[in-house]
Each structure stands twice: as structure tokens, then as C-alpha cells.
Amino acid sequence: MKSELESVAWPPDPIKTERLVLREPEARDRTAIIELLASPEVGTYIGGAQSRDDLERTMPEVPRRRTGLFVVALDGATIGTVTLDQRDPNHPDQVRPDLAAVELGYLFLPSSWGHGYATEACTAALTWFTTTHPGEPVALTTQSANHASMRLATKLGFTETHRYNAWDAEQWLGLWTPTN
Ligand SMILES: CC(C)(COP(=O)(O)OP(=O)(O)OC[C@H]1O[C@@H](n2cnc3c(N)ncnc32)[C@H](O)[C@@H]1OP(=O)(O)O)[C@@H](O)C(=O)NCCC(=O)NCCS
């Protein structure tokens, strides 16, 4: 019933919203992507920051591209990433893989928080997903203590499906179902 994300034509044309552009990573995004992954604030609820030195050493000149990974740009500056990833039903840590085949993720630079950019970008990514996979639901997991992420999930229309403990914290699993 649920088709594979990998089967879509990728990349799509850049997606333009009122203020943002969602597109594939390019060489000019490398610095901001390292900043995102090395930021202690960004990493607070997702396992911590990665080593900047390691990132500088290992990240290719053009950051790795994959189906469902969008860089988000504001006036040409990279402010975050939005991802739609296939969930692995066979992974031992996977929770309720029956509910949705694909999961939404988001990371934004702290300097961009509080302006509605994450809401705008995720809404555009979900709209793109619905166009390519009509009627399919999307899952989202976040620590329930991650209030900004929980607010965003609720604003996007995710509804609570399950709470469980993993990685020493309570996790929230939400489900988004397209309305048309
Ligand atoms: C989760 C995260 C993306 C949320 O970012 P955010 O900036 O708070 O989210 P939004 O872009 O939706 O901005 C929301 C705020 O902008 C404000 N805002 C200002 N202008 C706005 C506009 N034009 N439209 C909408 N909201 C606007 C709103 O008041 C809103 O605050 P509220 O929710 O208290 O009402 C961000 O905290 C983050 O990157 N965290 C680190 C990574 C992370 O934990 N990811 C989750 C992994 S599961």
C-alpha cells in the first residue's frame, strides 16, 4: 500500500514558498550544514553536537545528497534542512512501522528560530510529499521535552499516536495524514 520514497523523480525543481527555497544541497551549503550539526543548541534533543573537526574533515565538498533531503534557504543563505526519510520496518529501534512508511525531520540554525521558517518549510515539504505520494501518512518522532519541536509538530497537524522511552528520554510519535 505504501510506495517507496526512493522511487520518486529526484531532485524535484526547487520548491519556492513565500520566503524560502527548498532544494538539494550544493557546495555553498557546506559551512551551514557543518554549523547545524556542530551546534550544541541544535543537538540538545537529538543526541548532542557532532565534532566540528570531524565534520570539517569528513564532509565532502558537496554535502551528501539523498532523496527527501532538502536544504532550506532564505535570501540565498542556508538556514536549515528538512528531510523525508524512508522508515526501516526491520530496524530493531523502529516504533510502529505499520503506521507510516516515511518520517519527517527538521534542523534549523538557532539564528533562524522563532520566525515561522520551519513551519513554512515543513509545510512545503509535506505538500510536495503528498503530490508524489497521494494519501500517504507521514510519521514524526521527537523527544517530548523538545517543546519547540512539539509545537511545530502540532502546528503542522501531527497528532499524537504513541509515547515511549528510548535513549533515556520520553519520545513522542506523531502522525500526519493528508486532508485531500
Ligand atoms: C524544532 C525547530 C525546527 C523549531 O523551530 P522554530 O523556529 O521554533 O519553529 P517555527 O519556524 O515554526 O517558528 C515558530 C515561532 O515563530 C513565530 N513566528 C514569527 N513569525 C511567524 C510567521 N510568519 N509564521 C509562523 N510563525 C511565526 C511564532 O510565534 C512561532 O512561535 P510559537 O510556536 O511559540 O507560536 C528548531 O527549534 C530546531 O531546529 N531545533 C533543533 C533541532 C531539533 O530539535 N529538531 C527536531 C528533531 S526531532
XYZ file of C-alpha atoms in Angstrom, residues 44-47 87 93 95 103 140-146 149-150 160-174:
32
model
C 20.147 19.376 22.589
C 17.379 16.810 21.997
C 18.911 14.759 19.215
C 21.938 13.195 20.791
C 11.457 4.272 7.805
C 14.547 0.505 17.192
C 8.412 2.013 16.536
C 9.243 10.167 8.501
C 7.404 12.209 13.168
C 9.349 11.313 16.289
C 10.692 13.821 18.750
C 11.577 13.949 22.424
C 8.501 15.158 24.268
C 10.789 17.551 26.191
C 11.660 19.274 22.892
C 9.647 20.621 18.038
C 6.394 19.548 19.709
C -0.039 12.025 18.997
C -0.034 8.308 18.310
C 2.365 6.865 20.803
C 4.762 7.780 23.632
C 7.647 5.523 24.550
C 11.028 5.608 26.240
C 14.252 5.400 24.260
C 17.714 6.911 24.549
C 16.982 7.773 28.200
C 14.097 10.081 27.331
C 10.395 10.042 26.559
C 9.794 10.037 22.813
C 6.662 11.233 21.011
C 5.444 9.632 17.811
C 3.014 11.727 15.804
